[in-house]
Short mmCIF file of C-alpha atoms and ligand atoms in Angstrom, two decimals:
data_model
loop_
_atom_site.label_atom_id
_atom_site.label_comp_id
_atom_site.label_asym_id
_atom_site.label_seq_id
_atom_site.Cartn_x
_atom_site.Cartn_y
_atom_site.Cartn_z
CA MET A 1 14.75 22.34 42.08
CA LYS A 2 11.99 22.35 39.62
CA ALA A 3 13.34 19.23 38.00
CA ARG A 4 13.48 17.44 41.32
CA GLY A 5 9.87 18.32 41.94
CA TYR A 6 8.94 16.63 38.72
CA LEU A 7 11.02 13.62 39.61
CA LEU A 8 9.27 13.08 42.91
CA PHE A 9 5.94 13.58 41.33
CA THR A 10 6.68 10.96 38.72
CA ILE A 11 7.76 8.35 41.22
CA VAL A 12 4.62 8.91 43.23
CA VAL A 13 2.52 8.40 40.17
CA CYS A 14 4.44 5.25 39.33
CA LEU A 15 3.92 3.73 42.73
CA SER A 16 0.41 4.79 43.43
CA SER A 17 -0.96 3.37 40.24
CA TYR A 18 0.87 0.06 40.85
CA ASP A 19 1.83 -0.89 37.39
CA VAL A 20 0.95 2.06 35.23
CA CYS A 21 3.67 4.61 34.73
CA TRP A 22 2.07 7.70 33.31
CA ALA A 23 4.68 9.23 31.14
CA GLY A 24 2.43 11.27 28.90
CA SER A 25 4.26 14.05 27.16
CA SER A 26 1.74 16.58 28.34
CA TRP A 27 2.98 16.17 31.91
CA PHE A 28 6.65 16.77 31.52
CA HIS A 29 9.20 17.17 28.83
CA PHE A 30 12.90 17.12 29.53
CA GLY A 31 14.15 15.65 26.27
CA ASP A 32 16.02 12.43 26.00
CA TRP A 33 18.27 12.95 29.01
CA GLY A 34 15.91 14.65 31.43
CA PRO A 35 14.63 13.11 34.63
CA SER A 36 11.35 11.97 33.11
CA HIS A 37 13.32 9.83 30.73
CA TRP A 38 15.33 8.20 33.48
CA VAL A 39 12.40 7.71 35.78
CA ARG A 40 10.52 6.00 33.01
CA GLU A 41 13.43 3.71 32.26
CA ILE A 42 14.19 2.91 35.88
CA CYS A 43 10.54 2.30 36.59
CA HIS A 44 10.44 -0.18 33.72
CA TRP A 45 13.72 -1.75 34.59
CA LEU A 46 12.61 -2.43 38.14
CA GLY A 47 9.51 -4.02 36.77
CA TRP A 48 7.19 -1.53 38.45
CA CYS A 49 5.61 -0.31 35.28
CA SER A 50 4.20 -2.86 32.92
CA GLN A 51 3.03 -0.19 30.53
CA VAL A 52 3.46 3.39 29.42
CA CYS A 53 0.62 5.48 28.06
CA TYR A 54 0.94 8.24 25.51
CA ASP A 55 -2.18 10.34 25.17
CA ASP A 56 -4.29 9.35 22.17
CA LEU A 57 -1.92 6.54 21.21
CA GLY A 58 -3.04 4.58 24.24
CA CYS A 59 -0.89 2.29 26.35
CA PHE A 60 2.03 0.06 25.45
CA GLU A 61 2.41 -2.98 27.65
CA ASN A 62 5.53 -4.99 28.23
CA THR A 63 3.85 -8.17 29.35
CA LEU A 64 5.07 -10.17 26.34
CA GLU A 65 8.62 -11.49 26.40
CA CYS A 66 9.43 -9.73 23.13
CA HIS A 67 8.37 -6.34 24.53
CA LYS A 68 10.21 -6.68 27.82
CA PRO A 69 13.71 -5.49 27.10
CA PHE A 70 14.24 -2.90 29.78
CA PHE A 71 13.41 0.25 27.87
CA PRO A 72 9.89 1.48 27.45
CA PRO A 73 8.99 2.84 24.03
CA MET A 74 9.94 6.50 23.58
CA PRO A 75 7.18 9.11 23.62
CA PRO A 76 5.92 10.33 20.25
CA ASP A 77 7.24 13.85 20.77
CA GLU A 78 10.76 12.46 21.05
CA ILE A 79 10.41 10.12 18.07
CA LEU A 80 9.02 12.97 15.96
CA THR A 81 7.43 10.82 13.29
CA THR A 82 6.81 12.78 10.09
CA PHE A 83 5.08 12.08 6.79
CA ASN A 84 6.81 13.13 3.60
CA MET A 85 4.97 13.28 0.28
CA ILE A 86 6.85 12.88 -2.98
CA SER A 87 5.38 14.84 -5.82
CA ASN A 88 5.12 13.23 -9.22
CA ASP A 89 6.06 16.51 -10.92
CA ASP A 90 9.45 17.32 -9.47
CA ARG A 91 10.12 14.14 -7.46
CA GLN A 92 10.97 16.26 -4.44
CA PHE A 93 9.89 15.70 -0.85
CA SER A 94 7.26 17.94 0.65
CA PRO A 95 8.20 19.62 3.92
CA PRO A 96 7.65 17.15 6.80
CA ILE A 97 3.97 16.77 7.71
CA MET A 98 3.00 15.91 11.29
CA ARG A 99 0.28 13.45 12.21
CA SER A 100 -2.01 16.27 13.33
CA GLU A 101 -1.86 18.05 9.96
CA VAL A 102 -3.07 15.33 7.61
CA GLU A 103 -4.92 17.78 5.36
CA ARG A 104 -1.59 19.35 4.33
CA VAL A 105 -0.98 16.41 1.95
CA PHE A 106 -3.51 18.04 -0.37
CA ASP A 107 -1.20 21.05 -0.69
CA PHE A 108 1.46 18.79 -2.14
CA GLY A 109 -0.46 17.11 -4.92
CA PHE A 110 -2.21 14.29 -3.07
CA ASN A 111 -4.72 12.77 -5.51
CA ASP A 112 -7.75 11.23 -3.83
CA SER A 113 -8.80 9.13 -6.80
CA ILE A 114 -5.79 6.81 -6.74
CA GLY A 115 -4.19 4.54 -4.12
CA VAL A 116 -1.47 5.27 -1.61
CA VAL A 117 1.93 3.65 -1.11
CA MET A 118 3.65 4.32 2.20
CA ILE A 119 7.33 3.52 2.64
CA PHE A 120 8.98 2.71 6.01
CA HIS A 121 12.72 2.82 6.61
CA GLY A 122 14.62 0.61 9.04
CA TRP A 123 17.02 0.86 11.96
CA GLY A 124 19.18 4.00 11.98
CA GLU A 125 17.77 5.22 8.68
CA SER A 126 15.63 8.18 7.61
CA HIS A 127 13.47 9.08 4.62
CA LEU A 128 16.60 10.41 2.93
CA LYS A 129 18.09 6.97 2.24
CA LYS A 130 18.91 6.38 -1.40
CA TRP A 131 16.85 3.21 -1.66
CA VAL A 132 13.79 5.19 -0.59
CA SER A 133 14.11 7.63 -3.48
CA ASP A 134 15.02 4.82 -5.91
CA LEU A 135 11.89 2.94 -4.91
CA SER A 136 9.74 6.07 -5.07
CA ASN A 137 11.02 6.94 -8.53
CA ALA A 138 10.48 3.41 -9.76
CA LEU A 139 6.91 3.47 -8.41
CA LEU A 140 6.14 6.88 -9.89
CA ASN A 141 7.58 5.83 -13.26
CA ARG A 142 5.49 2.69 -13.51
CA THR A 143 2.36 3.15 -11.44
CA ASN A 144 -0.18 5.82 -10.69
CA THR A 145 -0.10 6.27 -6.96
CA ASN A 146 0.44 8.72 -4.13
CA ILE A 147 3.68 8.17 -2.22
CA ILE A 148 4.17 9.06 1.41
CA VAL A 149 7.41 8.22 3.19
CA VAL A 150 7.22 7.77 6.96
CA ASP A 151 10.24 9.14 8.80
CA TRP A 152 10.91 7.97 12.36
CA TYR A 153 14.60 8.76 12.43
CA GLU A 154 14.75 9.90 16.08
CA GLY A 155 13.18 6.62 17.16
CA SER A 156 15.21 4.39 14.86
CA ASP A 157 18.60 5.98 15.38
CA GLU A 158 19.30 4.26 18.67
CA LEU A 159 22.66 2.62 19.12
CA ASN A 160 20.86 0.00 21.14
CA TYR A 161 18.83 -1.95 18.63
CA LEU A 162 16.34 -3.04 21.29
CA LYS A 163 15.34 0.55 21.92
CA ALA A 164 14.53 1.03 18.27
CA VAL A 165 12.53 -2.22 18.39
CA GLN A 166 10.43 -0.86 21.25
CA ASN A 167 9.70 2.32 19.30
CA THR A 168 8.20 0.47 16.33
CA ARG A 169 4.93 0.04 18.22
CA VAL A 170 4.57 3.76 18.87
CA VAL A 171 5.30 4.70 15.26
CA GLY A 172 2.96 1.95 14.03
CA ARG A 173 0.04 3.42 15.95
CA GLU A 174 0.85 6.96 14.88
CA VAL A 175 0.80 5.87 11.26
CA ALA A 176 -2.46 4.01 11.84
CA LEU A 177 -4.11 7.17 13.15
CA PHE A 178 -2.69 9.18 10.25
CA ILE A 179 -4.05 6.68 7.72
CA LYS A 180 -7.44 6.56 9.40
CA SER A 181 -7.73 10.31 9.20
CA LEU A 182 -6.41 10.45 5.63
CA SER A 183 -8.82 7.74 4.56
CA GLU A 184 -11.74 9.65 6.09
CA GLN A 185 -10.75 12.96 4.51
CA SER A 186 -10.03 11.56 1.06
CA SER A 187 -12.51 8.67 0.98
CA ILE A 188 -9.73 6.35 -0.19
CA SER A 189 -10.56 2.98 1.34
CA LEU A 190 -8.03 1.29 3.61
CA SER A 191 -7.71 -1.56 1.14
CA ARG A 192 -6.04 0.85 -1.29
CA PHE A 193 -3.16 1.50 1.08
CA HIS A 194 0.03 -0.46 0.41
CA LEU A 195 2.71 -0.26 3.10
CA ILE A 196 6.27 -1.19 2.11
CA GLY A 197 8.82 -1.64 4.87
CA HIS A 198 12.45 -2.58 4.99
CA SER A 199 13.97 -4.22 8.01
CA LEU A 200 12.48 -2.82 11.23
CA GLY A 201 10.25 -0.67 9.04
CA ALA A 202 8.35 -3.82 8.08
CA HIS A 203 7.40 -4.32 11.71
CA VAL A 204 6.29 -0.71 12.01
CA ALA A 205 3.99 -1.43 9.07
CA GLY A 206 2.89 -4.61 10.84
CA TYR A 207 1.91 -2.71 13.97
CA THR A 208 0.06 -0.18 11.82
CA GLY A 209 -1.95 -2.98 10.25
CA ALA A 210 -2.57 -4.66 13.58
CA TYR A 211 -4.01 -1.42 15.01
CA LEU A 212 -6.11 -0.59 11.96
CA SER A 213 -7.46 -3.67 10.25
CA GLY A 214 -8.30 -3.58 6.57
CA ILE A 215 -5.02 -2.28 5.15
CA GLY A 216 -4.72 -3.57 1.60
CA ARG A 217 -1.20 -4.84 1.42
CA ILE A 218 2.03 -4.89 3.38
CA THR A 219 5.27 -5.75 1.64
CA ASP A 220 8.22 -6.66 3.76
CA TYR A 221 11.72 -6.56 2.47
CA ILE A 222 13.36 -8.83 4.93
CA SER A 223 12.54 -8.57 8.60
CA PHE A 224 15.33 -7.68 10.86
CA ILE A 225 13.71 -8.22 14.21
CA CYS A 226 13.96 -11.31 16.36
CA THR A 227 16.82 -13.38 15.07
CA ALA A 228 19.32 -10.59 15.63
CA LEU A 229 18.23 -10.40 19.22
CA ASP A 230 19.88 -13.52 20.57
CA ALA A 231 22.02 -11.39 22.82
CA ALA A 232 18.88 -10.15 24.56
CA GLY A 233 18.46 -13.47 26.30
CA PRO A 234 15.18 -15.09 25.39
CA ALA A 235 15.22 -16.44 21.88
CA PHE A 236 12.99 -14.48 19.58
CA GLU A 237 12.97 -16.91 16.69
CA GLY A 238 9.51 -18.35 16.58
CA THR A 239 7.90 -15.43 18.39
CA GLY A 240 4.17 -15.00 18.17
CA PRO A 241 2.40 -12.72 15.72
CA GLU A 242 1.96 -10.00 18.38
CA CYS A 243 5.71 -9.51 18.26
CA ARG A 244 6.16 -9.02 14.55
CA LEU A 245 4.61 -8.55 11.14
CA ASP A 246 2.25 -11.40 10.31
CA GLU A 247 -0.42 -12.26 7.82
CA SER A 248 -3.26 -10.92 9.91
CA ASP A 249 -1.86 -7.37 9.59
CA ALA A 250 -3.17 -6.73 6.07
CA LEU A 251 -5.41 -8.29 3.44
CA PHE A 252 -2.26 -9.41 1.65
CA VAL A 253 1.21 -9.65 3.18
CA ASP A 254 4.21 -10.52 1.01
CA ALA A 255 7.76 -10.90 2.24
CA ILE A 256 11.11 -11.17 0.51
CA HIS A 257 13.70 -13.11 2.50
CA THR A 258 17.26 -12.53 1.33
CA ASP A 259 19.29 -12.79 4.49
CA ALA A 260 17.81 -15.56 6.58
CA PRO A 261 20.26 -17.29 8.88
CA PRO A 262 20.34 -20.97 7.98
CA ASN A 263 23.61 -21.43 9.80
CA GLY A 264 23.36 -18.78 12.47
CA GLU A 265 24.51 -15.97 10.21
CA GLY A 266 22.38 -13.31 8.62
CA VAL A 267 20.10 -10.80 10.18
CA GLY A 268 16.83 -11.63 8.48
CA ILE A 269 14.01 -13.78 9.69
CA SER A 270 13.59 -17.19 8.10
CA GLN A 271 10.15 -18.22 9.28
CA ARG A 272 7.09 -17.46 7.17
CA ILE A 273 5.50 -14.18 8.14
CA GLY A 274 3.13 -13.40 5.28
CA HIS A 275 0.64 -14.95 2.90
CA CYS A 276 3.29 -15.12 0.26
CA ASP A 277 6.91 -15.54 1.34
CA PHE A 278 9.64 -15.44 -1.30
CA TYR A 279 13.03 -17.11 -0.81
CA PRO A 280 15.22 -16.00 -3.71
CA ASN A 281 18.32 -18.19 -3.91
CA GLY A 282 17.07 -20.10 -0.89
CA GLY A 283 16.45 -16.91 1.11
CA HIS A 284 20.09 -16.52 2.18
CA ASP A 285 23.54 -15.97 0.67
CA GLN A 286 22.63 -14.04 -2.45
CA PRO A 287 24.90 -14.64 -5.44
CA SER A 288 27.90 -12.30 -5.77
CA CYS A 289 27.49 -11.08 -2.16
CA HIS A 290 30.76 -11.72 -0.35
CA PHE A 291 30.88 -12.33 3.36
CA TRP A 292 32.78 -9.11 3.99
CA GLN A 293 30.04 -7.05 2.33
CA LEU A 294 28.00 -6.89 5.48
CA THR A 295 24.76 -5.48 4.15
CA CYS A 296 24.83 -7.00 0.68
CA ASN A 297 22.32 -9.80 1.32
CA HIS A 298 20.13 -7.50 3.32
CA ALA A 299 20.06 -4.84 0.60
CA ARG A 300 19.32 -7.31 -2.19
CA SER A 301 15.72 -7.55 -1.01
CA TYR A 302 14.84 -4.01 -2.05
CA GLU A 303 17.04 -4.15 -5.11
CA TYR A 304 14.94 -7.09 -6.33
CA PHE A 305 11.74 -5.26 -5.52
CA ILE A 306 12.84 -2.11 -7.35
CA GLU A 307 13.92 -4.18 -10.35
CA SER A 308 10.49 -5.73 -10.55
CA LEU A 309 9.26 -2.24 -11.46
CA VAL A 310 12.16 -1.09 -13.59
CA PHE A 311 12.56 -3.91 -16.13
CA PRO A 312 9.28 -4.74 -17.81
CA GLY A 313 10.73 -7.57 -19.91
CA CYS A 314 12.02 -9.31 -16.89
CA SER A 315 10.43 -11.15 -14.02
CA PHE A 316 11.03 -13.01 -10.79
CA THR A 317 8.76 -15.98 -11.38
CA SER A 318 8.80 -18.27 -8.37
CA ILE A 319 7.56 -21.73 -7.53
CA LEU A 320 5.72 -23.10 -4.51
CA CYS A 321 7.98 -25.48 -2.65
CA PRO A 322 8.08 -26.97 0.85
CA ASN A 323 11.80 -26.33 1.33
CA GLU A 324 15.09 -25.44 -0.30
CA THR A 325 16.24 -29.04 -0.67
CA SER A 326 13.16 -29.92 -2.60
CA PHE A 327 13.70 -26.81 -4.77
CA SER A 328 17.34 -27.74 -5.53
CA GLU A 329 16.29 -31.27 -6.40
CA GLY A 330 13.60 -29.97 -8.71
CA THR A 331 10.75 -31.77 -6.97
CA CYS A 332 8.47 -28.77 -6.33
CA PRO A 333 4.91 -29.10 -7.57
CA SER A 334 4.37 -27.51 -10.99
CA CYS A 335 2.66 -24.15 -11.38
CA ASP A 336 -0.65 -25.71 -12.51
CA GLU A 337 -0.87 -27.81 -9.36
CA ASN A 338 -0.90 -24.69 -7.21
CA GLU A 339 -4.03 -22.56 -7.01
CA GLY A 340 -2.01 -19.34 -6.89
CA GLY A 341 0.17 -20.44 -9.82
CA CYS A 342 3.71 -19.15 -9.88
CA PRO A 343 3.70 -15.57 -8.58
CA SER A 344 6.30 -13.04 -9.58
CA MET A 345 8.27 -11.69 -6.63
CA GLY A 346 8.14 -7.92 -6.23
CA TYR A 347 5.55 -5.27 -6.94
CA TYR A 348 3.29 -7.55 -8.98
CA ALA A 349 3.24 -10.38 -6.42
CA SER A 350 -0.25 -9.45 -5.28
CA GLU A 351 -1.76 -10.31 -8.66
CA ASN A 352 -1.79 -14.04 -7.89
CA GLN A 353 -2.91 -13.74 -4.25
CA ALA A 354 -0.82 -16.86 -3.73
CA ASN A 355 -0.22 -18.43 -0.36
CA GLY A 356 2.90 -20.32 0.72
CA LYS A 357 6.67 -20.45 0.47
CA PHE A 358 8.00 -19.62 -2.98
CA TYR A 359 11.50 -20.26 -4.30
CA LEU A 360 13.39 -18.84 -7.25
CA ARG A 361 16.87 -18.12 -8.51
CA THR A 362 18.19 -14.83 -9.76
CA HIS A 363 21.09 -13.71 -11.91
CA ARG A 364 24.35 -12.93 -10.18
CA LYS A 365 24.49 -9.39 -11.53
CA ARG A 366 22.10 -6.61 -12.46
CA PRO A 367 19.59 -7.08 -13.83
CA PHE A 368 18.98 -9.86 -11.32
CA CYS A 369 15.62 -10.66 -12.81
CA VAL A 370 15.21 -13.37 -15.38
CA LYS A 371 13.82 -12.95 -18.88
CA ARG A 372 10.41 -14.49 -19.12
CA HIS A 373 10.44 -18.22 -19.91
CA GLN A 374 14.17 -18.44 -19.25
CA SER A 375 14.74 -20.70 -16.30
CA LEU A 376 17.89 -20.67 -14.26
CA LYS A 377 19.40 -24.03 -13.57
CA LYS A 378 21.36 -24.63 -10.42
CA THR A 379 24.98 -23.65 -11.02
C1 LIG B 401 -5.91 12.01 -10.18
O1 LIG B 401 -5.81 10.74 -10.75
C2 LIG B 401 -6.79 10.51 -11.76
C3 LIG B 401 -6.68 9.05 -12.14
O2 LIG B 401 -5.41 8.76 -12.61
C4 LIG B 401 -6.56 11.45 -12.90
O3 LIG B 401 -7.54 11.25 -13.92
C5 LIG B 401 -6.65 12.88 -12.40
O4 LIG B 401 -6.32 13.78 -13.43
C6 LIG B 401 -5.71 13.09 -11.24
N1 LIG B 401 -5.95 14.37 -10.64
C7 LIG B 401 -5.03 15.29 -10.53
C8 LIG B 401 -5.43 16.58 -9.91
O5 LIG B 401 -3.88 15.08 -10.90
C1 LIG B 402 12.36 7.02 -13.79
O1 LIG B 402 12.23 7.71 -15.03
C2 LIG B 402 13.23 8.68 -15.25
C3 LIG B 402 12.85 9.42 -16.53
O2 LIG B 402 12.48 8.52 -17.53
C4 LIG B 402 14.58 8.00 -15.35
O3 LIG B 402 15.61 8.95 -15.55
C5 LIG B 402 14.86 7.27 -14.04
O4 LIG B 402 16.07 6.54 -14.12
C6 LIG B 402 13.71 6.33 -13.73
N1 LIG B 402 13.98 5.80 -12.40
C7 LIG B 402 13.73 4.55 -12.07
C8 LIG B 402 14.14 4.13 -10.69
O5 LIG B 402 13.17 3.77 -12.79
C1 LIG B 403 11.53 -31.02 2.24
O1 LIG B 403 10.20 -31.30 1.82
C2 LIG B 403 10.04 -32.63 1.38
C3 LIG B 403 8.64 -32.77 0.77
O2 LIG B 403 7.66 -32.33 1.68
C4 LIG B 403 10.26 -33.56 2.56
O3 LIG B 403 10.12 -34.91 2.15
C5 LIG B 403 11.67 -33.34 3.09
O4 LIG B 403 11.88 -34.12 4.25
C6 LIG B 403 11.91 -31.88 3.44
N1 LIG B 403 13.32 -31.67 3.73
C7 LIG B 403 13.73 -30.94 4.74
C8 LIG B 403 15.21 -30.80 4.88
O5 LIG B 403 12.97 -30.40 5.52
#
């Protein structure tokens, strides 16, 4: 009975406000399968609600084609975004920290005289993925920085990929508010925040940067959004910057494309999305990845990034080039002709502040990086 009361109430609110469906968590909470959930979805599906509003996160509209797909973003108290510090001493995760308890980072060794790296996982993942700890260890070994891993498992672990896509906007804003508060409490400027995202995580980072301008750097290991969405109807390839990570989201945005779909395969995005876009081995079909190893190309992006920190004698020097054909034919302009020179893909890419599409080859096996001054000829 009580539940039905809520249901009626919700529909009335949906109708009376025309296109605003108030689904704020403070009004009702039935979990993922409760009536509020269904009302919200049905309301969206019927096209009655063009936005949902979640308290201090504000409203999320679905007026753009890329934000339409049926499901509204989940409320923050169902996504349960947490922030997980990794301590330099024991390399263990802190207990999960909620957005409202920013000051707790100081209990876990947060140092306010150095920068901050935040790591974002992708679809169906959590902060416990192995690549997250590999990356964190590599960063702690080589750099002096605070590391905070964003976990949005409950929002990313949706069988329906499009639902997870919708949730990226909510998580992005939550992280933005967390960073704003952390920056105020620690006086670390926004430009000293570096967000690193894999797959959908890169778009979460993008939405963070779009909501809070001035973030120092966003690194994207291969974007997973858009091209994989063909089944959703409208083509997402070539979507506008409001739909994805783009260069306006941070002072410097670098992307590593390892699984672009030149022939309709691959789950990555091929178009440029940053200041500096790297296309190792053409940006698709990484060497020694076989077609039956489904995530091999996709995973190579973070393996390259981690290697850029692990092997000091090795690098991923790249060259500015208009396209892959020109790269294979060896007709790219030389490093001196380009203002940004030949940046090294990976952690140190920001040193050149280069702008454009950059090509390089890698070894077939670990280490994939190339000894300095050793160039790899086309095989
Ligand atoms: C914080 O980092 C600075 C700069 O590396 C270092 O000098 C200082 O000792 C660190 N503080 C703590 C409490 O670890
Ligand atoms: C980090 O350093 C430790 C200790 O030297 C080493 O065991 C570990 O393999 C390193 N990890 C990475 C990812 O570089
Ligand atoms: C690659 O770039 C070169 C130089 O700008 C251009 O002449 C050529 O048509 C391009 N090739 C493709 C396949 O786009």
